[in-house]
mmCIF file of C-alpha atoms in Angstrom:
data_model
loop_
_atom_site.group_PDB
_atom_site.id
_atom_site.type_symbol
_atom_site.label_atom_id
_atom_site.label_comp_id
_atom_site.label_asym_id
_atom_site.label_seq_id
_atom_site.Cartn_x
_atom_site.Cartn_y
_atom_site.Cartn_z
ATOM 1 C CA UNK P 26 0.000 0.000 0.000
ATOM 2 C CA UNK P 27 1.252 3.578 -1.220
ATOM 3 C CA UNK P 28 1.799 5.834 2.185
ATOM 4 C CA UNK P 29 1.269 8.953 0.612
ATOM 5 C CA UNK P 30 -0.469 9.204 -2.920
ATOM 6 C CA UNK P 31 -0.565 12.094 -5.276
ATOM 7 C CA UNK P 32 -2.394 12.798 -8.507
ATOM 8 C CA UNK P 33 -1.761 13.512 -11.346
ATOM 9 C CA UNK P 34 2.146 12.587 -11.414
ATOM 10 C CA UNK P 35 2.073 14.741 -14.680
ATOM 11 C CA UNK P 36 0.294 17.916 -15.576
ATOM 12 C CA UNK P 37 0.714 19.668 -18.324
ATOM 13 C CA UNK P 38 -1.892 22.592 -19.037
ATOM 14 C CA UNK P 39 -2.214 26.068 -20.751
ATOM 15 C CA UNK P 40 -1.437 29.621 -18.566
ATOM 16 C CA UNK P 41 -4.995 30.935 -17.216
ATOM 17 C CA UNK P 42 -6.114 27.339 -16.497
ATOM 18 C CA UNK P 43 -7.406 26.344 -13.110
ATOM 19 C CA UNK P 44 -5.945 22.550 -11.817
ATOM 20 C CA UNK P 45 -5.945 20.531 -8.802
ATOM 21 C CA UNK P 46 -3.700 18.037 -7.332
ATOM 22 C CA UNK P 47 -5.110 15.308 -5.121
ATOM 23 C CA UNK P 48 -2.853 13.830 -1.982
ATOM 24 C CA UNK P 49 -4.384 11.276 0.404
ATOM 25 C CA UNK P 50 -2.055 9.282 2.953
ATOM 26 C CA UNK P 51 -3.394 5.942 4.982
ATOM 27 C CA UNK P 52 -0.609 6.414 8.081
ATOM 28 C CA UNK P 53 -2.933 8.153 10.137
ATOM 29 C CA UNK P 54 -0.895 10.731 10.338
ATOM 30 C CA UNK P 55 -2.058 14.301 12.177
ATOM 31 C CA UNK P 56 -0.170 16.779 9.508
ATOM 32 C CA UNK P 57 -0.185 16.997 5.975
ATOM 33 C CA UNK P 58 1.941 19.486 3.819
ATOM 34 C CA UNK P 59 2.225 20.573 0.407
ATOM 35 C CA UNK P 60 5.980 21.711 -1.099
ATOM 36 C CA UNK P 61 6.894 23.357 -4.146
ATOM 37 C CA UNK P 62 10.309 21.884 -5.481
ATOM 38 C CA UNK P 63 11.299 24.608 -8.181
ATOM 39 C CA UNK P 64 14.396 23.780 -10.573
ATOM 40 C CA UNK P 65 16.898 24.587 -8.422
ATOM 41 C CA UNK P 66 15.901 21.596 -5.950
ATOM 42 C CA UNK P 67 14.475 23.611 -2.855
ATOM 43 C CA UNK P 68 11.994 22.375 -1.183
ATOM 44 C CA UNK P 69 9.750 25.667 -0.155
ATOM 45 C CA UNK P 70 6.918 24.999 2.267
ATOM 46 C CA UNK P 71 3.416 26.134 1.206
ATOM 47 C CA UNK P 72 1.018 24.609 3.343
ATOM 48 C CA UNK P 73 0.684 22.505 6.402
ATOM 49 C CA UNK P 74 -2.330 21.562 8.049
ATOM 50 C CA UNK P 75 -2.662 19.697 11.504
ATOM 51 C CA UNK P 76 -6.194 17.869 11.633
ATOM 52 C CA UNK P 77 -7.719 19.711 9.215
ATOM 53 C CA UNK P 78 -7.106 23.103 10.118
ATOM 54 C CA UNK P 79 -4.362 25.390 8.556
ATOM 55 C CA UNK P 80 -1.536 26.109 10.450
ATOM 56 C CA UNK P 81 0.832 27.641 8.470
ATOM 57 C CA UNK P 82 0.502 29.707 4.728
ATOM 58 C CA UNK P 83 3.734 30.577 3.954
ATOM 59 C CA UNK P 84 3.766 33.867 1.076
ATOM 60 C CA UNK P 85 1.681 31.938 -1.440
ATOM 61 C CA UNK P 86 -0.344 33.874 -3.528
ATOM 62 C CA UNK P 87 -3.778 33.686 -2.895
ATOM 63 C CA UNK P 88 -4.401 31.357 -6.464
ATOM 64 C CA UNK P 89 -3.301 28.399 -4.511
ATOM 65 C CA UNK P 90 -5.644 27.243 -1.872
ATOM 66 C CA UNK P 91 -5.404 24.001 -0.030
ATOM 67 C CA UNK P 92 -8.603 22.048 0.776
ATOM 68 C CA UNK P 93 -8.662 19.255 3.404
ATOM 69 C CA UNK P 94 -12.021 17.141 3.247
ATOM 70 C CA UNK P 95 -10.637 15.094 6.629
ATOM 71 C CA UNK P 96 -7.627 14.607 8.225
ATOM 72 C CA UNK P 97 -6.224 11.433 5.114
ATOM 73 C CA UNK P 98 -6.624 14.596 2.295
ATOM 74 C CA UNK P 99 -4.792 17.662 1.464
ATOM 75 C CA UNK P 100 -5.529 18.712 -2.089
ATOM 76 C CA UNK P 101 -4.565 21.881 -3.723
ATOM 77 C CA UNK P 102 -6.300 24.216 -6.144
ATOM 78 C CA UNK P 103 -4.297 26.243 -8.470
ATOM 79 C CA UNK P 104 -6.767 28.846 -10.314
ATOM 80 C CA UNK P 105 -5.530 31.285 -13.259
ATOM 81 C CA UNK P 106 -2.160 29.381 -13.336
ATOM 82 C CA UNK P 107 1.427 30.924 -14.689
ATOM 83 C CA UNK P 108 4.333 30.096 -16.261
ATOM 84 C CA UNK P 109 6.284 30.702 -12.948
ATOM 85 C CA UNK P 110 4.111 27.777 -11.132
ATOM 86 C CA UNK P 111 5.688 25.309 -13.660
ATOM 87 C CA UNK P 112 7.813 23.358 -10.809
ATOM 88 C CA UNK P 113 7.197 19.528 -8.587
ATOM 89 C CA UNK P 114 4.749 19.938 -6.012
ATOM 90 C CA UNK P 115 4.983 17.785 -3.597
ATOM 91 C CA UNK P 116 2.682 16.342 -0.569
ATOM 92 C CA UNK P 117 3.764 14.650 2.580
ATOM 93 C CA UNK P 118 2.263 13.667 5.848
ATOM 94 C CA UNK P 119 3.901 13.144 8.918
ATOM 95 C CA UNK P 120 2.713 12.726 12.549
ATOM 96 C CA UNK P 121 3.729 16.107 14.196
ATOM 97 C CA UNK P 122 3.400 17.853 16.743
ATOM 98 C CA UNK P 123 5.782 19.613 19.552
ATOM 99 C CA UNK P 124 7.915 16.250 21.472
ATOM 100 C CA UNK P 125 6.448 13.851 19.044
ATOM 101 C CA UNK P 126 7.901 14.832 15.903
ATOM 102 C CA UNK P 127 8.333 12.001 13.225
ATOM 103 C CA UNK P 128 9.588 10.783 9.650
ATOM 104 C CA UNK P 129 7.591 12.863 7.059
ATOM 105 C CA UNK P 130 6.797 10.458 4.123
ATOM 106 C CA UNK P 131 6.528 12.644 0.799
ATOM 107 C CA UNK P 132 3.826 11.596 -2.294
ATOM 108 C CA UNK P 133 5.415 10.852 -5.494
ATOM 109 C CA UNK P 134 5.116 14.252 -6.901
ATOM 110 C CA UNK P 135 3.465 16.224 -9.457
ATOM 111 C CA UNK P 136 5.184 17.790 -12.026
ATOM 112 C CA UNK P 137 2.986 20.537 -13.326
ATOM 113 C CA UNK P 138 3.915 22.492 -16.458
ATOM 114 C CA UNK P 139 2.286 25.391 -17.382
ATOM 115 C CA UNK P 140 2.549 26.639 -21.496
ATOM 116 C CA UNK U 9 10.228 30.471 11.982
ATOM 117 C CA UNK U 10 13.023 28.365 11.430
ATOM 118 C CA UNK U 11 15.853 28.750 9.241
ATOM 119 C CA UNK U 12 17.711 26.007 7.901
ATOM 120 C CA UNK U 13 21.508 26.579 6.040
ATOM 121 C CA UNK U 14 23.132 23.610 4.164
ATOM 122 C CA UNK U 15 26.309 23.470 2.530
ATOM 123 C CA UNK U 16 28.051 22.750 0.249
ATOM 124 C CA UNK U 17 25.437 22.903 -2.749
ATOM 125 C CA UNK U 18 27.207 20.525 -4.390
ATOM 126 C CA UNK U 19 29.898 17.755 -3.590
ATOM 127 C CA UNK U 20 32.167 15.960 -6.065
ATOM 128 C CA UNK U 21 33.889 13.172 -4.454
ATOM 129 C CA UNK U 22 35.581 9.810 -5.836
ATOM 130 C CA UNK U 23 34.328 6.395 -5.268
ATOM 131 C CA UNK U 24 35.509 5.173 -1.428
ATOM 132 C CA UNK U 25 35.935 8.914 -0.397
ATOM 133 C CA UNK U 26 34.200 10.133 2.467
ATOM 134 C CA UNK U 27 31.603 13.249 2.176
ATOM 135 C CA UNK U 28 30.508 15.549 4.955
ATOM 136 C CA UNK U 29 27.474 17.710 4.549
ATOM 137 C CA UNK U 30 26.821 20.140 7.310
ATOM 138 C CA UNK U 31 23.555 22.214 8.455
ATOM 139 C CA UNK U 32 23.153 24.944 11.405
ATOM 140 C CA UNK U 33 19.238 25.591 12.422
ATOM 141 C CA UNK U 34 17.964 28.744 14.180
ATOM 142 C CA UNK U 35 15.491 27.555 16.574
ATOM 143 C CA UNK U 36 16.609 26.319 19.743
ATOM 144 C CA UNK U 37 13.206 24.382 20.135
ATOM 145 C CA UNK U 38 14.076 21.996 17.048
ATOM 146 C CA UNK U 39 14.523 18.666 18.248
ATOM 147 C CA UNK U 40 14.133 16.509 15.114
ATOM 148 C CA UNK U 41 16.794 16.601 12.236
ATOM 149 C CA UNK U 42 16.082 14.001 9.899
ATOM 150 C CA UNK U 43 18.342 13.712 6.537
ATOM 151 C CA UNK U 44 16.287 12.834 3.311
ATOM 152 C CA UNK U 45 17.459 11.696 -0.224
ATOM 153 C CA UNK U 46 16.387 12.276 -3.377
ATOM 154 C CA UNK U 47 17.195 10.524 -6.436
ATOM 155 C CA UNK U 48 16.583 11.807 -9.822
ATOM 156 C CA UNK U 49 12.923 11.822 -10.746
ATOM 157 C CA UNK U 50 12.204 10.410 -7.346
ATOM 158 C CA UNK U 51 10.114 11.436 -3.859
ATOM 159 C CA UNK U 52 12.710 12.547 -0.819
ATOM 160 C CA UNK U 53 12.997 9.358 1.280
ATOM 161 C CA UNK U 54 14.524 9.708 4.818
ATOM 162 C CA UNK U 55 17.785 7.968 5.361
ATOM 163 C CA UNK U 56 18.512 8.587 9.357
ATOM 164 C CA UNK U 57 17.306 11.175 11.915
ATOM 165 C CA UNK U 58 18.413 12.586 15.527
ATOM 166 C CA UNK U 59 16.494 13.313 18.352
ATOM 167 C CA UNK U 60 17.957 16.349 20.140
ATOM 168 C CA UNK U 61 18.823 14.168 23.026
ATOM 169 C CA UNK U 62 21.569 12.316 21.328
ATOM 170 C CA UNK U 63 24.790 13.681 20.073
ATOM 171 C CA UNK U 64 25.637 11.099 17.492
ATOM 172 C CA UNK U 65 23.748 8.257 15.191
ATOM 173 C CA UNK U 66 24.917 5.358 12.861
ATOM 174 C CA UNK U 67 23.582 3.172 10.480
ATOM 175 C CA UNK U 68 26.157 1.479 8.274
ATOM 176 C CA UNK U 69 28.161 4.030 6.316
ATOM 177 C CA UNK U 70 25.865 6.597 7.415
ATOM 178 C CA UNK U 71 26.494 8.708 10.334
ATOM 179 C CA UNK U 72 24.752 11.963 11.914
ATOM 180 C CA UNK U 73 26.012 13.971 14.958
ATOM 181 C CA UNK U 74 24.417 16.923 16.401
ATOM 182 C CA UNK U 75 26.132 19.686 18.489
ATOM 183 C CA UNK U 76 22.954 21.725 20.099
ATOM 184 C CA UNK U 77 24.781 24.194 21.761
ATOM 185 C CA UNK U 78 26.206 25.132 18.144
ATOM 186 C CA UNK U 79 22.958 24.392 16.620
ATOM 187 C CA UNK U 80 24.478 22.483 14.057
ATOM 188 C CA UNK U 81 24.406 18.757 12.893
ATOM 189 C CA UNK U 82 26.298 16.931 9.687
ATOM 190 C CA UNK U 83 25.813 13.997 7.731
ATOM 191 C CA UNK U 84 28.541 11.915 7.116
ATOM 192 C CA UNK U 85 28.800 9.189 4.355
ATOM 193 C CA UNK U 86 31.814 6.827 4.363
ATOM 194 C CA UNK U 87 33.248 4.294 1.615
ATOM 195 C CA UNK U 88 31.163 6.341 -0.581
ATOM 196 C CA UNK U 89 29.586 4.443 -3.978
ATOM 197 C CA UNK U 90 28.253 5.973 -6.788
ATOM 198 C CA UNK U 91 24.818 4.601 -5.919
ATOM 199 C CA UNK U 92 24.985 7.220 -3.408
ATOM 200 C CA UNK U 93 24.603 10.125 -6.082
ATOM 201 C CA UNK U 94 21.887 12.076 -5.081
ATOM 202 C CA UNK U 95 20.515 15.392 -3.440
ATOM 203 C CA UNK U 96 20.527 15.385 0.216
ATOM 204 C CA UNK U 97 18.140 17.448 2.502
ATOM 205 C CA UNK U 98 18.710 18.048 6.157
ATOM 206 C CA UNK U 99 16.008 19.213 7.685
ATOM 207 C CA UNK U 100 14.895 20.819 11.046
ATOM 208 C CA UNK U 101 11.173 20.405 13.011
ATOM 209 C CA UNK U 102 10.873 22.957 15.622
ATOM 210 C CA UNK U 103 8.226 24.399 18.163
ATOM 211 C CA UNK U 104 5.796 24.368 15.121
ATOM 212 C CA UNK U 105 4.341 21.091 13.048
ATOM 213 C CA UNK U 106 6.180 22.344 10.319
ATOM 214 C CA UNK U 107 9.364 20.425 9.195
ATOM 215 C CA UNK U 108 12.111 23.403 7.398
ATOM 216 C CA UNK U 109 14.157 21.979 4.674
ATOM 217 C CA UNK U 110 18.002 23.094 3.733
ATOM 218 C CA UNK U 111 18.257 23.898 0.275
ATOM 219 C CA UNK U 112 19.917 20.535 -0.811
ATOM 220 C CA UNK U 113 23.493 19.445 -1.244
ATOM 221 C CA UNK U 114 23.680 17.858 -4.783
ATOM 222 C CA UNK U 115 26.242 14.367 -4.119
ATOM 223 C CA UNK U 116 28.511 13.477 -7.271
ATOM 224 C CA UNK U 117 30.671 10.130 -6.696
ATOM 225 C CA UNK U 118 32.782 9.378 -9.404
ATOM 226 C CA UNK U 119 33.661 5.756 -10.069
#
């Protein structure tokens, strides 16, 4: 069984188009997270959510929004999209939380290219 | 927040060399440092961690040690193969549920 599933692994879609990316994880885990890798290989934070409610929006432009159904889900809505969110976007789960941090397990990626 | 610095960005060593990547972290509260790996085209997979109550970790040819006072902690791969060509992420979970990434140190090992 996958830990951490993501999809679409590809994307490929014209500049003004609206997308989504669906993560769900079976570990039970508490936290959920979505990272954008960019060419350069670093992994930026965008979201993180701890049982379904937002905890941290790093400076993400407003396009983006993350929707979690239930504590398995994190999905994430791109609306108008731009050449500049071509990158990997990646979700991960982990079981957080202060003195009981753990492993975060990462989703296979999505590489989403906008023409 | 946190801030997480890794260096070097990238390392060129030869096969059976050792390589030493090294991170410092910003928020005394962190107490989780896990290292990840990425191969190309692939998800980051964790390779070893440290709690901040120990100073030093093996597992095989990989080693971590953490100085806390410093706020610094360093991977160290020995016997190096080229198998082990990859980026590597250190990584730092603080006070918050939110786990900060280095910016990656890109591992060459030449046959």
């Amino acid at each position: 069984d996958t830990a951490v599933s993501q999809t679409p692994k590809y994307l490929v879609t014209q500049m003004g188009n609206d997308k989504s990316i669906k993560c769900e994880q079976n570990l039970g885990h508490d936290t959920m997270y979505w990272y954008k890798q960019d060419s350069k290989k670093f992994l930026k934070i965008m979201f993180s959510y701890n049982n379904k409610e937002l905890i941290i929006n790093e400076t993400v432009p407003n396009r983006f929004s993350p929707k979690s159904p239930d504590k398995a889900h994190l999905n994430l809505h791109i609306n108008s999209l731009e050449l500049g969110d071509s990158a990997v976007y990646f979700c991960a789960s982990s079981q957080g939380g202060t003195g009981a941090n753990t492993e975060a397990f990462f989703g296979q990626g999505t590489r989403l290219t906008v023409v | 927040g946190e801030n997480v610095e890794q260096h070097p960005s990238t390392l060129s060593v030869q096969e059976g060399d050792s390589a030493v990547i090294k991170c410092t972290y910003s928020d005394s509260a962190s107490n989780y440092f896990p290292w990840y790996k990425q191969e190309l085209g692939k998800r980051p997979q964790l390779i070893i961690d440290i709690r901040s109550n120990v100073g030093e970790k093996k597992d095989q040819r990989i080693a971590v040690t953490l100085n806390k006072t410093a706020k610094h902690f360093s991977l160290h791969i020995t016997e190096t193969q080229p198998e082990d060509s990859a980026v590597y992420f250190c990584a730092a979970f603080g006070g918050s549920y939110i786990p900060t990434f280095g910016r990656g140190t890109s591992l060459i090992v030449h046959p």
